[in-house]
Short mmCIF file of C-alpha atoms in Angstrom, two decimals:
data_model
loop_
_atom_site.label_atom_id
_atom_site.label_comp_id
_atom_site.label_asym_id
_atom_site.label_seq_id
_atom_site.Cartn_x
_atom_site.Cartn_y
_atom_site.Cartn_z
CA MET A 1 20.51 10.12 49.28
CA GLU A 2 22.76 12.65 47.61
CA LEU A 3 22.68 14.96 50.58
CA THR A 4 23.74 12.14 52.96
CA ASP A 5 26.57 11.15 50.61
CA ILE A 6 27.75 14.74 50.51
CA LEU A 7 27.60 14.95 54.33
CA ILE A 8 29.55 11.68 54.70
CA ASP A 9 32.16 12.87 52.21
CA LEU A 10 32.37 16.20 54.02
CA SER A 11 32.83 14.59 57.42
CA ASN A 12 35.44 12.23 56.01
CA SER A 13 37.28 15.17 54.44
CA LYS A 14 37.13 17.07 57.75
CA ALA A 15 38.48 14.11 59.64
CA ALA A 16 41.29 13.67 57.10
CA LEU A 17 42.16 17.34 57.38
CA GLU A 18 42.29 17.12 61.18
CA VAL A 19 44.59 14.09 61.01
CA ALA A 20 46.80 15.83 58.49
CA ASN A 21 46.94 18.98 60.64
CA HIS A 22 47.86 16.92 63.70
CA THR A 23 50.58 15.08 61.72
CA ILE A 24 52.02 18.34 60.36
CA ARG A 25 52.18 19.85 63.85
CA ARG A 26 53.85 16.72 65.23
CA LEU A 27 56.42 16.65 62.43
CA ASN A 28 57.02 20.41 62.91
CA GLY A 29 57.85 19.76 66.58
CA LYS A 30 60.27 16.94 65.65
CA CYS A 31 61.91 19.19 63.09
CA MET A 32 62.33 21.93 65.65
CA ARG A 33 63.92 19.55 68.15
CA LYS A 34 66.29 18.21 65.49
CA ASN A 35 67.28 21.75 64.55
CA LEU A 36 68.04 22.55 68.21
CA VAL A 37 70.17 19.40 68.46
CA ILE A 38 72.07 20.35 65.28
CA ILE A 39 72.66 23.90 66.58
CA GLY A 40 73.86 22.48 69.90
CA LEU A 41 76.27 20.07 68.21
CA ALA A 42 77.63 22.84 65.97
CA TRP A 43 78.22 25.08 68.97
CA LEU A 44 79.87 22.22 70.89
CA SER A 45 82.15 21.45 67.92
CA MET A 46 83.16 25.07 67.56
CA LYS A 47 83.90 25.30 71.29
CA ALA A 48 85.95 22.14 71.15
CA CYS A 49 88.01 23.49 68.25
CA THR A 50 88.79 26.71 70.10
CA MET A 51 89.73 24.76 73.25
CA LEU A 52 92.03 22.50 71.18
CA GLY A 53 93.65 25.54 69.62
CA GLU A 54 94.28 27.05 73.04
CA SER A 55 95.71 23.83 74.41
CA GLU A 56 97.97 23.49 71.37
CA LYS A 57 99.25 27.03 71.96
CA LYS A 58 99.89 26.26 75.65
CA ARG A 59 101.67 23.00 74.71
CA LYS A 60 103.97 24.85 72.33
CA GLU A 61 104.74 27.50 74.96
CA ALA A 62 105.53 24.73 77.49
CA GLU A 63 107.85 23.00 75.02
CA GLU A 64 109.66 26.31 74.38
CA ARG A 65 110.09 26.87 78.12
CA ALA A 66 111.36 23.32 78.57
CA ARG A 67 113.91 23.77 75.73
CA ASN A 68 115.12 27.03 77.24
CA ALA A 69 115.38 25.51 80.71
CA GLU A 70 117.29 22.56 79.29
CA ALA A 71 119.70 24.87 77.46
CA ARG A 72 120.27 26.93 80.64
CA LEU A 73 120.84 23.76 82.67
CA PHE A 74 123.31 22.49 80.10
CA GLU A 75 125.19 25.81 80.26
CA GLU A 76 125.26 25.72 84.09
CA GLN A 77 126.44 22.11 84.30
CA ARG A 78 129.26 22.48 81.75
CA PRO A 79 132.53 22.43 83.69
CA GLN A 80 134.34 25.80 83.42
CA ASP A 81 137.31 27.46 85.07
CA VAL A 82 137.82 31.15 85.44
CA CYS A 83 141.37 32.15 84.70
CA CYS A 84 143.34 35.30 85.03
CA ASP A 85 141.14 38.40 85.02
CA GLY A 86 137.81 36.56 85.26
CA LYS A 87 136.73 37.49 81.76
CA ALA A 88 138.16 34.57 79.79
CA ARG A 89 136.64 31.15 80.20
CA VAL A 90 138.35 27.90 79.41
CA ASP A 91 136.66 24.53 79.42
CA LYS A 92 138.36 21.78 81.35
CA LYS A 93 138.19 19.58 78.28
CA GLU A 94 140.43 21.99 76.35
CA VAL A 95 143.09 22.20 79.06
#
């Protein structure tokens, strides 16, 4: 009777160890997938930040060009007369 009890306990222990081993391997796979997802999200976030920085830089450059173009346009549209030797400029508003 003792021998059969020992064999039953041994088979139960072996079955429990196999179930535990299977569970550990399954959880390890889930953990690996989650780590890959986290790494992917971190990379995507970093890439998005660099792209936003580049677009912000381009936006500032475009604003600067627009301001310069506006200033040049204002200078060109301001009514001016050339008098005498061509060096002095007088605005029509002042005359």
